[in-house]
mmCIF file of C-alpha atoms in Angstrom:
data_model
loop_
_atom_site.group_PDB
_atom_site.id
_atom_site.type_symbol
_atom_site.label_atom_id
_atom_site.label_comp_id
_atom_site.label_asym_id
_atom_site.label_seq_id
_atom_site.Cartn_x
_atom_site.Cartn_y
_atom_site.Cartn_z
ATOM 1 C CA UNK A 1 0.000 0.000 0.000
ATOM 2 C CA UNK A 2 1.328 3.450 -0.898
ATOM 3 C CA UNK A 3 2.322 5.887 1.818
ATOM 4 C CA UNK A 4 -0.412 7.889 3.555
ATOM 5 C CA UNK A 5 -0.909 11.515 2.525
ATOM 6 C CA UNK A 6 -2.171 13.694 5.375
ATOM 7 C CA UNK A 7 -3.889 16.941 4.437
ATOM 8 C CA UNK A 8 -4.384 19.539 7.142
ATOM 9 C CA UNK A 9 -7.246 22.036 6.807
ATOM 10 C CA UNK A 10 -6.342 24.418 9.636
ATOM 11 C CA UNK A 11 -8.717 27.368 9.230
ATOM 12 C CA UNK A 12 -11.793 26.892 7.042
ATOM 13 C CA UNK A 13 -14.580 29.438 6.971
ATOM 14 C CA UNK A 14 -16.518 28.814 10.163
ATOM 15 C CA UNK A 15 -14.596 28.217 13.424
ATOM 16 C CA UNK A 16 -13.496 31.339 15.283
ATOM 17 C CA UNK A 17 -11.008 31.888 18.082
ATOM 18 C CA UNK A 18 -13.928 31.861 20.517
ATOM 19 C CA UNK A 19 -14.706 28.301 19.390
ATOM 20 C CA UNK A 20 -11.107 27.133 19.585
ATOM 21 C CA UNK A 21 -8.149 29.446 20.317
ATOM 22 C CA UNK A 22 -5.897 27.286 18.120
ATOM 23 C CA UNK A 23 -7.663 28.285 14.862
ATOM 24 C CA UNK A 24 -5.082 30.214 12.784
ATOM 25 C CA UNK A 25 -6.594 33.413 11.380
ATOM 26 C CA UNK A 26 -3.832 35.716 10.148
ATOM 27 C CA UNK A 27 -1.472 34.710 7.330
ATOM 28 C CA UNK A 28 1.360 34.619 9.881
ATOM 29 C CA UNK A 29 -0.597 32.215 12.069
ATOM 30 C CA UNK A 30 -1.465 30.026 9.073
ATOM 31 C CA UNK A 31 2.203 29.822 8.056
ATOM 32 C CA UNK A 32 3.336 29.023 11.608
ATOM 33 C CA UNK A 33 0.651 26.335 11.835
ATOM 34 C CA UNK A 34 1.859 24.899 8.527
ATOM 35 C CA UNK A 35 5.411 24.653 9.852
ATOM 36 C CA UNK A 36 4.206 22.751 12.933
ATOM 37 C CA UNK A 37 1.911 20.461 10.945
ATOM 38 C CA UNK A 38 4.630 19.589 8.438
ATOM 39 C CA UNK A 39 6.891 18.614 11.344
ATOM 40 C CA UNK A 40 4.039 16.488 12.721
ATOM 41 C CA UNK A 41 3.562 14.614 9.429
ATOM 42 C CA UNK A 42 1.280 16.591 7.108
ATOM 43 C CA UNK A 43 2.148 16.911 3.426
ATOM 44 C CA UNK A 44 -0.698 19.128 2.105
ATOM 45 C CA UNK A 45 -2.207 22.286 3.586
ATOM 46 C CA UNK A 46 -5.688 23.401 2.515
ATOM 47 C CA UNK A 47 -5.786 27.200 2.678
ATOM 48 C CA UNK A 48 -8.638 29.569 3.494
ATOM 49 C CA UNK A 49 -8.084 33.136 4.646
ATOM 50 C CA UNK A 50 -10.073 35.382 6.967
ATOM 51 C CA UNK A 51 -10.789 39.070 7.380
ATOM 52 C CA UNK A 52 -8.509 40.227 10.147
ATOM 53 C CA UNK A 53 -11.045 42.570 11.734
ATOM 54 C CA UNK A 54 -13.809 40.028 12.434
ATOM 55 C CA UNK A 55 -12.448 36.571 11.422
ATOM 56 C CA UNK A 56 -15.112 36.160 8.706
ATOM 57 C CA UNK A 57 -14.220 34.376 5.429
ATOM 58 C CA UNK A 58 -12.305 36.483 2.921
ATOM 59 C CA UNK A 59 -11.569 36.468 -0.803
ATOM 60 C CA UNK A 60 -8.730 39.000 -0.396
ATOM 61 C CA UNK A 61 -6.006 38.180 -2.921
ATOM 62 C CA UNK A 62 -3.294 39.800 -0.823
ATOM 63 C CA UNK A 63 -4.140 37.646 2.203
ATOM 64 C CA UNK A 64 -3.960 34.508 0.061
ATOM 65 C CA UNK A 65 -0.690 35.736 -1.405
ATOM 66 C CA UNK A 66 0.875 36.373 1.992
ATOM 67 C CA UNK A 67 -0.169 32.961 3.299
ATOM 68 C CA UNK A 68 0.928 31.075 0.181
ATOM 69 C CA UNK A 69 4.270 32.818 -0.153
ATOM 70 C CA UNK A 70 5.002 32.229 3.518
ATOM 71 C CA UNK A 71 4.168 28.544 3.263
ATOM 72 C CA UNK A 72 6.304 28.166 0.145
ATOM 73 C CA UNK A 73 9.280 29.861 1.758
ATOM 74 C CA UNK A 74 9.126 28.082 5.130
ATOM 75 C CA UNK A 75 7.820 24.602 4.277
ATOM 76 C CA UNK A 76 7.815 21.916 1.618
ATOM 77 C CA UNK A 77 4.058 21.475 2.033
ATOM 78 C CA UNK A 78 1.842 21.221 -1.039
ATOM 79 C CA UNK A 79 -0.269 24.370 -0.945
ATOM 80 C CA UNK A 80 -3.882 23.686 -1.854
ATOM 81 C CA UNK A 81 -6.007 26.832 -2.133
ATOM 82 C CA UNK A 82 -9.731 26.616 -1.464
ATOM 83 C CA UNK A 83 -12.061 27.938 -4.150
ATOM 84 C CA UNK A 84 -15.046 27.455 -1.843
ATOM 85 C CA UNK A 85 -17.904 29.919 -1.914
ATOM 86 C CA UNK A 86 -18.657 30.868 1.680
ATOM 87 C CA UNK A 87 -16.605 34.063 1.326
ATOM 88 C CA UNK A 88 -18.127 34.946 -2.053
ATOM 89 C CA UNK A 89 -20.005 32.923 -4.635
ATOM 90 C CA UNK A 90 -19.128 34.844 -7.811
ATOM 91 C CA UNK A 91 -16.688 33.304 -10.277
ATOM 92 C CA UNK A 92 -14.311 36.287 -10.125
ATOM 93 C CA UNK A 93 -14.157 36.117 -6.328
ATOM 94 C CA UNK A 94 -13.262 32.436 -6.426
ATOM 95 C CA UNK A 95 -10.917 32.378 -9.411
ATOM 96 C CA UNK A 96 -8.635 35.352 -8.768
ATOM 97 C CA UNK A 97 -6.570 33.511 -6.140
ATOM 98 C CA UNK A 98 -5.703 30.795 -8.657
ATOM 99 C CA UNK A 99 -3.259 33.207 -10.305
ATOM 100 C CA UNK A 100 -0.976 32.550 -7.331
ATOM 101 C CA UNK A 101 -0.445 29.181 -9.058
ATOM 102 C CA UNK A 102 -0.660 26.842 -6.080
ATOM 103 C CA UNK A 103 0.145 23.226 -6.823
ATOM 104 C CA UNK A 104 -3.435 22.253 -5.977
ATOM 105 C CA UNK A 105 -6.859 23.838 -5.470
ATOM 106 C CA UNK A 106 -10.189 22.485 -4.331
ATOM 107 C CA UNK A 107 -13.022 22.166 -6.850
ATOM 108 C CA UNK A 108 -16.506 21.261 -5.652
ATOM 109 C CA UNK A 109 -18.260 19.547 -8.541
ATOM 110 C CA UNK A 110 -21.883 20.149 -7.610
ATOM 111 C CA UNK A 111 -24.285 21.918 -5.282
ATOM 112 C CA UNK A 112 -25.266 20.811 -1.798
ATOM 113 C CA UNK A 113 -27.430 21.936 1.107
ATOM 114 C CA UNK A 114 -25.371 23.155 4.050
ATOM 115 C CA UNK A 115 -27.173 23.268 7.417
ATOM 116 C CA UNK A 116 -27.863 27.000 7.028
ATOM 117 C CA UNK A 117 -27.569 27.682 3.294
ATOM 118 C CA UNK A 118 -27.304 26.303 -0.224
ATOM 119 C CA UNK A 119 -23.742 25.831 -1.455
ATOM 120 C CA UNK A 120 -24.383 26.537 -5.108
ATOM 121 C CA UNK A 121 -21.943 25.504 -7.828
ATOM 122 C CA UNK A 122 -23.482 25.751 -11.273
ATOM 123 C CA UNK A 123 -22.182 23.621 -14.155
ATOM 124 C CA UNK A 124 -20.907 26.808 -15.805
ATOM 125 C CA UNK A 125 -18.974 27.874 -12.683
ATOM 126 C CA UNK A 126 -17.467 24.424 -12.193
ATOM 127 C CA UNK A 127 -16.318 24.285 -15.807
ATOM 128 C CA UNK A 128 -14.844 27.799 -15.664
ATOM 129 C CA UNK A 129 -12.824 27.038 -12.522
ATOM 130 C CA UNK A 130 -11.692 23.705 -13.972
ATOM 131 C CA UNK A 131 -10.493 25.440 -17.144
ATOM 132 C CA UNK A 132 -8.547 27.982 -15.086
ATOM 133 C CA UNK A 133 -6.846 25.235 -13.090
ATOM 134 C CA UNK A 134 -6.051 23.284 -16.235
ATOM 135 C CA UNK A 135 -4.521 26.308 -17.968
ATOM 136 C CA UNK A 136 -2.491 27.311 -14.900
ATOM 137 C CA UNK A 137 -1.164 23.804 -14.250
ATOM 138 C CA UNK A 138 -3.009 23.416 -10.935
ATOM 139 C CA UNK A 139 -4.218 19.953 -9.922
ATOM 140 C CA UNK A 140 -7.811 20.080 -8.682
ATOM 141 C CA UNK A 141 -8.920 18.162 -5.638
ATOM 142 C CA UNK A 142 -12.474 17.214 -6.521
ATOM 143 C CA UNK A 143 -14.530 17.950 -3.413
ATOM 144 C CA UNK A 144 -17.328 15.415 -3.265
ATOM 145 C CA UNK A 145 -20.299 16.008 -0.973
ATOM 146 C CA UNK A 146 -22.566 13.495 -2.724
ATOM 147 C CA UNK A 147 -22.219 10.589 -5.142
ATOM 148 C CA UNK A 148 -23.420 12.480 -8.224
ATOM 149 C CA UNK A 149 -20.453 14.843 -7.899
ATOM 150 C CA UNK A 150 -18.075 11.980 -8.746
ATOM 151 C CA UNK A 151 -19.546 11.689 -12.241
ATOM 152 C CA UNK A 152 -19.442 15.467 -12.669
ATOM 153 C CA UNK A 153 -15.691 15.330 -11.976
ATOM 154 C CA UNK A 154 -15.210 12.442 -14.387
ATOM 155 C CA UNK A 155 -17.056 14.433 -17.047
ATOM 156 C CA UNK A 156 -14.523 17.278 -16.676
ATOM 157 C CA UNK A 157 -11.762 14.819 -17.441
ATOM 158 C CA UNK A 158 -13.679 13.399 -20.408
ATOM 159 C CA UNK A 159 -13.842 16.826 -22.073
ATOM 160 C CA UNK A 160 -10.171 17.525 -21.428
ATOM 161 C CA UNK A 161 -10.288 20.184 -18.720
ATOM 162 C CA UNK A 162 -9.162 17.970 -15.831
ATOM 163 C CA UNK A 163 -6.096 15.813 -16.238
ATOM 164 C CA UNK A 164 -6.053 12.173 -15.159
ATOM 165 C CA UNK A 165 -5.338 10.684 -12.727
ATOM 166 C CA UNK A 166 -7.995 12.574 -10.799
ATOM 167 C CA UNK A 167 -7.817 13.184 -7.064
ATOM 168 C CA UNK A 168 -10.952 13.201 -4.922
ATOM 169 C CA UNK A 169 -11.818 14.422 -1.423
ATOM 170 C CA UNK A 170 -14.900 12.732 0.028
ATOM 171 C CA UNK A 171 -16.488 15.158 2.496
ATOM 172 C CA UNK A 172 -18.656 13.024 4.765
ATOM 173 C CA UNK A 173 -20.867 13.578 7.778
ATOM 174 C CA UNK A 174 -22.011 17.138 7.060
ATOM 175 C CA UNK A 175 -25.746 17.613 7.586
ATOM 176 C CA UNK A 176 -27.292 17.839 4.117
ATOM 177 C CA UNK A 177 -24.518 15.841 2.441
ATOM 178 C CA UNK A 178 -23.535 12.169 2.333
ATOM 179 C CA UNK A 179 -23.523 10.476 5.755
ATOM 180 C CA UNK A 180 -20.219 9.182 7.131
ATOM 181 C CA UNK A 181 -20.769 5.417 7.018
ATOM 182 C CA UNK A 182 -18.588 2.489 6.017
ATOM 183 C CA UNK A 183 -21.058 1.561 3.281
ATOM 184 C CA UNK A 184 -21.051 5.048 1.770
ATOM 185 C CA UNK A 185 -17.252 5.270 1.795
ATOM 186 C CA UNK A 186 -16.957 1.881 0.074
ATOM 187 C CA UNK A 187 -19.458 3.036 -2.557
ATOM 188 C CA UNK A 188 -17.630 6.310 -3.169
ATOM 189 C CA UNK A 189 -14.289 4.500 -3.484
ATOM 190 C CA UNK A 190 -15.800 2.075 -5.997
ATOM 191 C CA UNK A 191 -17.288 4.951 -8.020
ATOM 192 C CA UNK A 192 -14.055 6.726 -8.975
ATOM 193 C CA UNK A 193 -11.950 5.850 -12.033
ATOM 194 C CA UNK A 194 -9.171 3.288 -11.874
ATOM 195 C CA UNK A 195 -5.899 4.983 -10.952
ATOM 196 C CA UNK A 196 -7.554 7.907 -9.182
ATOM 197 C CA UNK A 197 -6.481 8.811 -5.643
ATOM 198 C CA UNK A 198 -8.778 9.788 -2.810
ATOM 199 C CA UNK A 199 -8.863 11.443 0.586
ATOM 200 C CA UNK A 200 -11.669 11.450 3.129
ATOM 201 C CA UNK A 201 -12.664 14.414 5.293
ATOM 202 C CA UNK A 202 -14.968 13.408 8.129
ATOM 203 C CA UNK A 203 -16.871 16.286 9.699
ATOM 204 C CA UNK A 204 -16.969 16.715 13.485
ATOM 205 C CA UNK A 205 -16.932 13.419 15.391
ATOM 206 C CA UNK A 206 -16.730 11.515 12.094
ATOM 207 C CA UNK A 207 -13.169 12.705 11.451
ATOM 208 C CA UNK A 208 -11.345 9.987 13.387
ATOM 209 C CA UNK A 209 -13.384 6.955 12.229
ATOM 210 C CA UNK A 210 -13.219 8.111 8.601
ATOM 211 C CA UNK A 211 -9.449 8.601 8.974
ATOM 212 C CA UNK A 212 -9.104 5.050 10.299
ATOM 213 C CA UNK A 213 -11.126 3.631 7.415
ATOM 214 C CA UNK A 214 -9.082 5.548 4.848
ATOM 215 C CA UNK A 215 -5.837 4.218 6.282
ATOM 216 C CA UNK A 216 -6.873 0.572 5.933
ATOM 217 C CA UNK A 217 -8.725 1.046 2.607
ATOM 218 C CA UNK A 218 -5.779 2.608 0.789
ATOM 219 C CA UNK A 219 -7.059 6.167 0.746
ATOM 220 C CA UNK A 220 -5.639 9.274 2.368
ATOM 221 C CA UNK A 221 -6.678 11.451 5.319
ATOM 222 C CA UNK A 222 -7.720 15.040 5.897
ATOM 223 C CA UNK A 223 -7.715 16.472 9.401
ATOM 224 C CA UNK A 224 -7.906 19.948 10.855
ATOM 225 C CA UNK A 225 -9.959 22.501 12.717
ATOM 226 C CA UNK A 226 -11.878 23.449 9.556
ATOM 227 C CA UNK A 227 -13.733 20.144 9.906
ATOM 228 C CA UNK A 228 -13.515 19.380 13.620
ATOM 229 C CA UNK A 229 -12.498 21.562 16.575
ATOM 230 C CA UNK A 230 -12.398 18.739 19.150
ATOM 231 C CA UNK A 231 -9.762 16.112 19.881
ATOM 232 C CA UNK A 232 -12.344 14.107 21.775
ATOM 233 C CA UNK A 233 -15.679 15.031 23.346
ATOM 234 C CA UNK A 234 -15.191 18.079 25.546
ATOM 235 C CA UNK A 235 -11.483 18.501 24.698
ATOM 236 C CA UNK A 236 -10.420 21.104 22.156
ATOM 237 C CA UNK A 237 -7.917 20.053 19.497
ATOM 238 C CA UNK A 238 -5.030 21.765 17.770
ATOM 239 C CA UNK A 239 -4.224 21.132 14.124
ATOM 240 C CA UNK A 240 -0.891 19.524 14.876
ATOM 241 C CA UNK A 241 -2.387 17.170 17.489
ATOM 242 C CA UNK A 242 -4.911 15.968 14.908
ATOM 243 C CA UNK A 243 -2.063 15.304 12.468
ATOM 244 C CA UNK A 244 -0.023 13.517 15.141
ATOM 245 C CA UNK A 245 -2.936 11.230 15.992
ATOM 246 C CA UNK A 246 -3.306 10.033 12.397
ATOM 247 C CA UNK A 247 0.450 9.487 12.164
ATOM 248 C CA UNK A 248 0.343 7.289 15.285
ATOM 249 C CA UNK A 249 -2.675 5.356 14.050
ATOM 250 C CA UNK A 250 -1.243 4.767 10.591
ATOM 251 C CA UNK A 251 2.108 3.720 12.020
ATOM 252 C CA UNK A 252 0.434 1.219 14.354
ATOM 253 C CA UNK A 253 -1.441 -0.188 11.349
ATOM 254 C CA UNK A 254 1.808 -0.592 9.421
ATOM 255 C CA UNK A 255 1.353 2.164 6.840
ATOM 256 C CA UNK A 256 4.129 4.685 6.315
ATOM 257 C CA UNK A 257 3.529 8.453 6.179
ATOM 258 C CA UNK A 258 4.152 10.390 2.971
ATOM 259 C CA UNK A 259 6.462 13.388 3.067
ATOM 260 C CA UNK A 260 5.444 16.360 0.918
ATOM 261 C CA UNK A 261 7.725 15.104 -1.860
ATOM 262 C CA UNK A 262 6.323 11.575 -1.531
ATOM 263 C CA UNK A 263 2.865 13.104 -1.921
ATOM 264 C CA UNK A 264 3.974 14.964 -5.049
ATOM 265 C CA UNK A 265 5.040 11.655 -6.557
ATOM 266 C CA UNK A 266 1.808 9.886 -5.581
ATOM 267 C CA UNK A 267 -0.327 12.741 -6.948
ATOM 268 C CA UNK A 268 1.948 13.286 -9.970
ATOM 269 C CA UNK A 269 2.845 16.872 -9.088
ATOM 270 C CA UNK A 270 6.095 18.667 -9.775
ATOM 271 C CA UNK A 271 8.032 21.125 -7.650
ATOM 272 C CA UNK A 272 11.713 22.011 -7.852
#
């Protein structure tokens, strides 16, 4: 079995310092968190930025630039920029940051009901973002909230605007999206093309069991305060502790951890 890629999603759009003081908000905090998480065993960092005045989600290009440049200069982590729509749903708001040319970016290939809103991604928007990533040499991580989104991602590859092998992130356990069950994960894994790679992101208390399943099923793991602010019930987590736990679990199960450069090889990325 290939080495385990651990993605850390340290910030997201929702948790605030009042929810967990370890959530990195400023670009400096995000970079420092990346340094710690790389040392703990992470190989990819999924980047959101926040408005500094109130910690709300931001589309500010300069904040993305500061975070990405800092991570590139101080780590070997694969920088994966979010193109999610909580900070702004318009194409221009979500595409501008791609000109920073991260190695990866997230691409949600359909719409889904969040607990408090509709996360809308029209076919036209998805195709436009996919074309941008393709032209800029950015590998998309296909964010999958439901089974139909797998076929939408495959269709992008079929028309030549997403390069195989595809990489998927199964987001499971969010209210309104696919439940985090063994059966659903097996079905998702069996639905992707041969040769594709996959990660699972379990939301809230589903993070640890989904991580464990991914380790033994040959997938990869996403952890971080974006998805889960607790280490266990009643005990707040830090991003690096969540990474360390998956490293311990994978090691006990006999699966080695991928370095950032191992992950580049697995995902067929290039970085000098």
